[in-house]
Amino acid sequence: MKQVQLSHGGGGEETNKLIHDLFYRHFKNDILIKAEDAAVLQTEGKIAFTTDSFTVSPLFFEGGDIGKLAVAGTVNDLAMMGAKPLYLSSAFMIEEGFPFEELERIVGSMAAELEKSGAKIVCGDTKVVPRGSVDKLFINTAGIGQIMREGISSQTIREGDVIIASRDIGRHGATVLMAREGLEVSADLGSDCETLWPAVEALIDDKISISALRDATRGGLAAVLNEWAENSGVCLEIEESAIRVSDEVQGICEMFGFEATDLANEGTFVAAVAPMHAAFAVSTLQRFGFCGEAAVIGRVTQQYPGKVVLHSAFGSRRFLDLPKGELLPRIC
């Protein structure tokens, strides 16, 4: 099997061949193939800029891989600020001996995910390091997006706003855990890893009054809600029965003692919208298959500013706290 060698990162003929035969072939666009020291970009108005690094283990999991995760994660960070994803950078840190076939599969996955938002990879870097220096493959991505709706912020959530979750929660964390532990729970359990820009763009096009958006990645739904409550100085009152959790994820939680609200997602987001637009926003989201279970899960009050209150179906209530410690390392 062909493997990545140290010479592929040495800057010589092998590096040139890797860049042209693999990266340019999958990521080809007019800006990238100029091969300048930096990409020259044309943008209009305000932009959003973000970066992230991806180190998931295993690299391939049900519903995605580290490449899909890297692109979706970066464009989603832009989308959550109301920004249309435009340009990405991509840097690979590859362990010597990594199978070339797997690298090509990952790069192909990145190219397929880019098509969903129309964003382009316009610059990048490749480092090949000796065996043991990294665990197989790390990817860093940065992204630039054009702001299409200003004012979306975790600090502008207002009393009366309605909280919407785009789908069921906890799938990514549960799927990675299942793959890592070699468990076979159900064929229906897969990561929610997905590019969210098409759904966010639809909300903007439908003129939904959006106060805040956030993808519920590490820390899950619980982290997003607590950050919003604190940043805006409001109380988020959430109906536990309205939060969608699949039977498979619930089974994993009961097996390992987790709360589904703490588990990571990679294609699930939370929106705070004006109450008069709540039903319209849910209807808009449900047009997309990956948001088919979008639902109102709560409302914003001033009952306990800075806190999240979880109401059970039995009439009791408790504070939903931030997750403590690191439930699952290397999930994204």
Short mmCIF file of C-alpha atoms in Angstrom, two decimals:
data_model
loop_
_atom_site.label_atom_id
_atom_site.label_comp_id
_atom_site.label_asym_id
_atom_site.label_seq_id
_atom_site.Cartn_x
_atom_site.Cartn_y
_atom_site.Cartn_z
CA MET A 1 0.00 0.00 0.00
CA LYS A 2 1.33 3.44 -0.92
CA GLN A 3 2.15 5.52 2.15
CA VAL A 4 3.00 9.14 2.86
CA GLN A 5 6.75 9.52 3.35
CA LEU A 6 8.76 12.27 5.01
CA SER A 7 9.87 13.33 1.54
CA HIS A 8 6.25 14.28 0.73
CA GLY A 9 6.68 17.20 3.13
CA GLY A 10 10.26 18.03 2.17
CA GLY A 11 9.42 20.73 -0.34
CA GLY A 12 10.88 18.89 -3.34
CA GLU A 13 9.57 16.79 -6.16
CA GLU A 14 7.49 14.50 -3.94
CA THR A 15 5.81 17.46 -2.26
CA ASN A 16 5.06 19.05 -5.59
CA LYS A 17 3.55 15.81 -6.84
CA LEU A 18 1.42 15.42 -3.70
CA ILE A 19 0.09 18.97 -4.02
CA HIS A 20 -0.71 18.75 -7.73
CA ASP A 21 -1.93 15.14 -7.93
CA LEU A 22 -4.00 15.19 -4.76
CA PHE A 23 -4.85 18.61 -3.33
CA TYR A 24 -5.13 20.57 -6.58
CA ARG A 25 -7.08 17.76 -8.21
CA HIS A 26 -9.76 17.80 -5.49
CA PHE A 27 -9.69 21.47 -4.47
CA LYS A 28 -9.00 23.03 -7.87
CA ASN A 29 -10.08 26.65 -8.33
CA ASP A 30 -8.64 29.73 -10.00
CA ILE A 31 -7.21 31.19 -6.80
CA LEU A 32 -5.58 28.03 -5.45
CA ILE A 33 -3.82 26.93 -8.63
CA LYS A 34 -1.99 30.25 -8.90
CA ALA A 35 0.22 28.79 -6.16
CA GLU A 36 1.29 32.17 -4.79
CA ASP A 37 2.63 32.66 -1.26
CA ALA A 38 -0.77 34.02 -0.24
CA ALA A 39 -4.23 33.98 -1.80
CA VAL A 40 -5.53 37.33 -3.09
CA LEU A 41 -9.22 37.56 -2.24
CA GLN A 42 -12.12 39.79 -3.25
CA THR A 43 -14.78 40.44 -0.62
CA GLU A 44 -17.58 42.94 -0.12
CA GLY A 45 -18.72 44.53 3.13
CA LYS A 46 -18.07 43.01 6.54
CA ILE A 47 -16.46 39.59 6.85
CA ALA A 48 -16.29 36.91 9.56
CA PHE A 49 -13.03 35.04 10.13
CA THR A 50 -12.57 31.80 12.09
CA THR A 51 -10.10 28.96 12.61
CA ASP A 52 -10.16 25.50 14.16
CA SER A 53 -8.08 22.31 14.38
CA PHE A 54 -9.46 18.78 14.06
CA THR A 55 -8.09 15.66 15.77
CA VAL A 56 -10.94 13.15 15.88
CA SER A 57 -10.25 9.50 16.71
CA PRO A 58 -11.06 7.32 14.83
CA LEU A 59 -10.52 9.29 11.62
CA PHE A 60 -13.48 7.55 9.96
CA PHE A 61 -16.82 7.12 11.70
CA GLU A 62 -20.42 6.48 10.72
CA GLY A 63 -21.67 9.60 8.96
CA GLY A 64 -18.33 11.27 8.33
CA ASP A 65 -14.58 11.50 8.69
CA ILE A 66 -12.02 14.06 9.80
CA GLY A 67 -12.13 15.79 6.39
CA LYS A 68 -15.87 16.30 6.34
CA LEU A 69 -15.66 17.37 9.98
CA ALA A 70 -12.99 20.00 9.22
CA VAL A 71 -14.92 21.64 6.39
CA ALA A 72 -18.34 21.43 8.03
CA GLY A 73 -16.96 22.69 11.34
CA THR A 74 -15.36 25.75 9.80
CA VAL A 75 -18.19 26.77 7.48
CA ASN A 76 -20.66 26.22 10.33
CA ASP A 77 -18.74 28.65 12.56
CA LEU A 78 -19.13 31.25 9.82
CA ALA A 79 -22.80 30.42 9.23
CA MET A 80 -23.56 30.88 12.93
CA MET A 81 -22.52 34.52 12.54
CA GLY A 82 -24.82 35.00 9.56
CA ALA A 83 -21.88 34.81 7.16
CA LYS A 84 -21.85 33.08 3.79
CA PRO A 85 -18.74 30.83 3.70
CA LEU A 86 -16.38 31.97 0.92
CA TYR A 87 -12.77 30.98 1.42
CA LEU A 88 -10.98 28.36 3.53
CA SER A 89 -7.38 27.48 4.22
CA SER A 90 -6.38 23.91 5.00
CA ALA A 91 -3.21 22.68 6.72
CA PHE A 92 -2.41 18.98 7.06
CA MET A 93 -0.08 17.49 9.68
CA ILE A 94 0.48 13.91 8.50
CA GLU A 95 2.30 11.12 10.30
CA GLU A 96 4.96 9.35 8.23
CA GLY A 97 3.54 6.09 6.90
CA PHE A 98 -0.07 7.27 6.71
CA PRO A 99 -1.84 5.33 3.93
CA PHE A 100 -2.14 7.44 0.79
CA GLU A 101 -5.48 5.80 -0.01
CA GLU A 102 -6.97 7.06 3.26
CA LEU A 103 -5.57 10.56 2.70
CA GLU A 104 -7.20 10.70 -0.74
CA ARG A 105 -10.51 9.51 0.73
CA ILE A 106 -10.37 12.30 3.31
CA VAL A 107 -9.47 14.99 0.77
CA GLY A 108 -12.30 13.79 -1.49
CA SER A 109 -14.68 14.05 1.46
CA MET A 110 -13.57 17.65 2.04
CA ALA A 111 -14.19 18.52 -1.61
CA ALA A 112 -17.69 17.03 -1.48
CA GLU A 113 -18.54 18.99 1.67
CA LEU A 114 -17.30 22.26 0.15
CA GLU A 115 -19.86 21.93 -2.65
CA LYS A 116 -22.70 22.27 -0.14
CA SER A 117 -21.79 25.86 0.73
CA GLY A 118 -19.88 26.88 -2.39
CA ALA A 119 -16.81 27.77 -0.33
CA LYS A 120 -13.31 27.25 -1.79
CA ILE A 121 -10.02 26.16 -0.30
CA VAL A 122 -7.66 28.86 -1.59
CA CYS A 123 -4.44 28.17 0.33
CA GLY A 124 -2.91 25.47 2.46
CA ASP A 125 0.10 23.74 3.93
CA THR A 126 1.37 20.19 4.29
CA LYS A 127 3.70 18.91 6.99
CA VAL A 128 4.80 15.28 7.21
CA VAL A 129 6.28 14.44 10.61
CA PRO A 130 8.15 11.32 11.86
CA ARG A 131 6.18 8.35 13.17
CA GLY A 132 4.85 9.01 16.67
CA SER A 133 4.95 12.81 16.39
CA VAL A 134 1.19 12.99 15.73
CA ASP A 135 -1.56 10.37 15.79
CA LYS A 136 -2.05 9.73 12.05
CA LEU A 137 -3.49 13.03 10.87
CA PHE A 138 -4.41 16.48 12.18
CA ILE A 139 -6.12 19.13 10.05
CA ASN A 140 -6.29 22.88 10.69
CA THR A 141 -8.73 25.02 8.75
CA ALA A 142 -9.50 28.73 8.74
CA GLY A 143 -12.42 30.37 7.00
CA ILE A 144 -13.63 33.75 5.76
CA GLY A 145 -17.29 34.51 5.14
CA GLN A 146 -19.31 37.52 4.00
CA ILE A 147 -21.76 38.79 6.61
CA MET A 148 -25.26 38.48 5.15
CA ARG A 149 -27.14 39.39 8.34
CA GLU A 150 -25.59 41.70 10.93
CA GLY A 151 -26.36 41.69 14.64
CA ILE A 152 -26.46 37.92 15.29
CA SER A 153 -24.72 37.50 18.65
CA SER A 154 -24.85 35.55 21.89
CA GLN A 155 -25.06 38.95 23.63
CA THR A 156 -28.28 40.13 22.00
CA ILE A 157 -30.78 37.51 23.18
CA ARG A 158 -33.85 39.22 24.58
CA GLU A 159 -36.61 38.34 27.01
CA GLY A 160 -39.45 36.80 25.01
CA ASP A 161 -37.21 35.20 22.38
CA VAL A 162 -37.93 31.56 21.54
CA ILE A 163 -35.23 28.86 21.53
CA ILE A 164 -35.20 26.40 18.63
CA ALA A 165 -33.07 23.26 18.23
CA SER A 166 -32.52 22.23 14.61
CA ARG A 167 -32.75 18.46 15.25
CA ASP A 168 -32.09 15.67 17.78
CA ILE A 169 -28.96 15.99 19.90
CA GLY A 170 -25.88 14.02 20.90
CA ARG A 171 -25.34 12.01 17.73
CA HIS A 172 -21.72 12.94 17.03
CA GLY A 173 -20.43 12.28 20.52
CA ALA A 174 -22.34 9.00 20.79
CA THR A 175 -21.20 7.84 17.34
CA VAL A 176 -17.50 8.53 17.98
CA LEU A 177 -17.74 6.80 21.36
CA MET A 178 -19.41 3.79 19.76
CA ALA A 179 -16.70 3.55 17.09
CA ARG A 180 -13.92 3.96 19.64
CA GLU A 181 -15.32 1.28 21.91
CA GLY A 182 -16.19 -1.08 19.05
CA LEU A 183 -19.84 -1.15 20.07
CA GLU A 184 -22.69 -2.18 17.80
CA VAL A 185 -25.77 -0.41 19.10
CA SER A 186 -27.87 0.15 16.01
CA ALA A 187 -27.42 0.70 12.29
CA ASP A 188 -29.37 3.96 12.70
CA LEU A 189 -26.76 5.69 14.85
CA GLY A 190 -24.49 8.01 12.89
CA SER A 191 -22.91 11.40 13.35
CA ASP A 192 -25.00 14.46 12.47
CA CYS A 193 -21.89 16.00 10.81
CA GLU A 194 -23.27 18.39 8.20
CA THR A 195 -22.81 21.80 6.55
CA LEU A 196 -25.49 24.07 8.00
CA TRP A 197 -25.20 27.13 5.75
CA PRO A 198 -28.13 26.20 3.43
CA ALA A 199 -30.52 26.17 6.41
CA VAL A 200 -29.15 29.40 7.86
CA GLU A 201 -29.30 31.07 4.45
CA ALA A 202 -32.98 30.07 4.21
CA LEU A 203 -33.69 31.67 7.61
CA ILE A 204 -32.03 34.88 6.41
CA ASP A 205 -33.83 34.82 3.05
CA ASP A 206 -37.16 34.33 4.85
CA LYS A 207 -36.36 37.42 6.97
CA ILE A 208 -36.60 35.57 10.26
CA SER A 209 -35.72 37.88 13.17
CA ILE A 210 -32.66 36.05 14.56
CA SER A 211 -31.04 37.10 17.83
CA ALA A 212 -28.41 34.33 18.05
CA LEU A 213 -27.21 31.14 16.37
CA ARG A 214 -24.72 28.56 17.68
CA ASP A 215 -23.75 25.07 16.58
CA ALA A 216 -23.78 22.77 19.61
CA THR A 217 -20.34 21.16 19.23
CA ARG A 218 -18.11 20.36 22.22
CA GLY A 219 -20.10 20.77 25.41
CA GLY A 220 -23.30 20.07 23.51
CA LEU A 221 -26.63 21.79 24.00
CA ALA A 222 -25.92 22.44 27.69
CA ALA A 223 -22.82 24.52 26.91
CA VAL A 224 -24.56 26.65 24.27
CA LEU A 225 -27.54 27.46 26.48
CA ASN A 226 -25.39 28.35 29.49
CA GLU A 227 -23.10 30.58 27.42
CA TRP A 228 -26.12 32.39 25.99
CA ALA A 229 -27.74 32.85 29.40
CA GLU A 230 -24.55 34.31 30.82
CA ASN A 231 -23.57 36.45 27.81
CA SER A 232 -27.02 38.04 27.48
CA GLY A 233 -27.89 38.12 31.19
CA VAL A 234 -31.16 36.23 30.67
CA CYS A 235 -32.78 33.00 31.86
CA LEU A 236 -33.39 30.22 29.33
CA GLU A 237 -36.33 28.02 30.34
CA ILE A 238 -36.18 24.74 28.43
CA GLU A 239 -38.84 22.01 28.16
CA GLU A 240 -37.02 18.68 28.54
CA SER A 241 -39.75 16.82 26.66
CA ALA A 242 -39.25 19.06 23.61
CA ILE A 243 -35.58 18.10 23.20
CA ARG A 244 -35.24 15.32 20.62
CA VAL A 245 -32.95 12.44 21.64
CA SER A 246 -32.84 9.26 19.54
CA ASP A 247 -33.28 5.90 21.24
CA GLU A 248 -29.73 4.97 20.21
CA VAL A 249 -28.17 8.06 21.81
CA GLN A 250 -30.31 7.61 24.92
CA GLY A 251 -29.09 4.01 25.15
CA ILE A 252 -25.44 5.13 24.95
CA CYS A 253 -26.09 7.75 27.66
CA GLU A 254 -27.63 5.20 30.01
CA MET A 255 -24.79 2.76 29.36
CA PHE A 256 -22.02 5.28 30.16
CA GLY A 257 -23.82 7.63 32.52
CA PHE A 258 -23.84 10.64 30.19
CA GLU A 259 -26.43 13.36 29.68
CA ALA A 260 -27.46 13.77 26.04
CA THR A 261 -27.41 17.54 26.54
CA ASP A 262 -23.64 17.32 27.23
CA LEU A 263 -22.73 15.27 24.15
CA ALA A 264 -21.16 16.90 21.09
CA ASN A 265 -22.97 17.57 17.83
CA GLU A 266 -21.48 18.54 14.45
CA GLY A 267 -24.63 19.31 12.46
CA THR A 268 -27.06 20.57 15.07
CA PHE A 269 -27.55 24.21 15.95
CA VAL A 270 -29.61 26.32 18.30
CA ALA A 271 -31.40 29.52 17.31
CA ALA A 272 -32.92 32.32 19.37
CA VAL A 273 -35.62 34.06 17.35
CA ALA A 274 -38.38 36.56 17.92
CA PRO A 275 -41.57 34.85 19.19
CA MET A 276 -43.71 36.00 16.25
CA HIS A 277 -41.33 34.19 13.87
CA ALA A 278 -40.95 30.93 15.82
CA ALA A 279 -43.39 28.79 13.82
CA PHE A 280 -42.14 30.21 10.50
CA ALA A 281 -38.52 29.52 11.48
CA VAL A 282 -39.32 25.89 12.39
CA SER A 283 -41.18 25.46 9.10
CA THR A 284 -38.25 26.91 7.17
CA LEU A 285 -35.74 24.60 8.86
CA GLN A 286 -37.86 21.51 8.34
CA ARG A 287 -37.50 21.97 4.57
CA PHE A 288 -34.00 20.55 4.99
CA GLY A 289 -33.54 16.86 5.70
CA PHE A 290 -30.88 17.49 8.35
CA CYS A 291 -33.31 19.80 10.18
CA GLY A 292 -36.39 17.60 9.83
CA GLU A 293 -36.87 17.46 13.60
CA ALA A 294 -36.47 21.19 14.22
CA ALA A 295 -38.59 22.24 17.18
CA VAL A 296 -39.13 24.96 19.75
CA ILE A 297 -37.50 23.79 22.99
CA GLY A 298 -37.82 26.81 25.26
CA ARG A 299 -38.15 30.52 25.83
CA VAL A 300 -36.20 33.43 27.26
CA THR A 301 -37.27 35.02 30.55
CA GLN A 302 -35.75 36.96 33.44
CA GLN A 303 -36.63 34.34 36.08
CA TYR A 304 -32.99 33.52 36.94
CA PRO A 305 -30.64 35.73 34.88
CA GLY A 306 -27.52 33.84 33.78
CA LYS A 307 -29.11 30.42 34.39
CA VAL A 308 -30.72 27.65 32.35
CA VAL A 309 -33.80 26.01 33.87
CA LEU A 310 -34.86 22.56 32.64
CA HIS A 311 -38.55 21.78 33.09
CA SER A 312 -39.42 18.07 33.19
CA ALA A 313 -42.58 16.53 31.77
CA PHE A 314 -43.65 15.81 35.38
CA GLY A 315 -43.69 19.45 36.44
CA SER A 316 -40.37 19.52 38.31
CA ARG A 317 -37.49 21.80 37.34
CA ARG A 318 -33.75 22.01 37.85
CA PHE A 319 -30.81 24.08 36.68
CA LEU A 320 -29.02 22.72 33.62
CA ASP A 321 -25.35 23.36 34.35
CA LEU A 322 -22.31 23.54 32.11
CA PRO A 323 -20.72 20.13 31.48
CA LYS A 324 -17.81 19.45 33.84
CA GLY A 325 -14.50 17.90 32.80
CA GLU A 326 -13.85 16.35 29.41
CA LEU A 327 -16.42 13.67 28.60
CA LEU A 328 -14.80 12.46 25.38
CA PRO A 329 -11.38 13.67 24.18
CA ARG A 330 -10.57 13.98 20.47
CA ILE A 331 -14.06 14.01 19.06
CA CYS A 332 -13.57 16.92 16.65
#
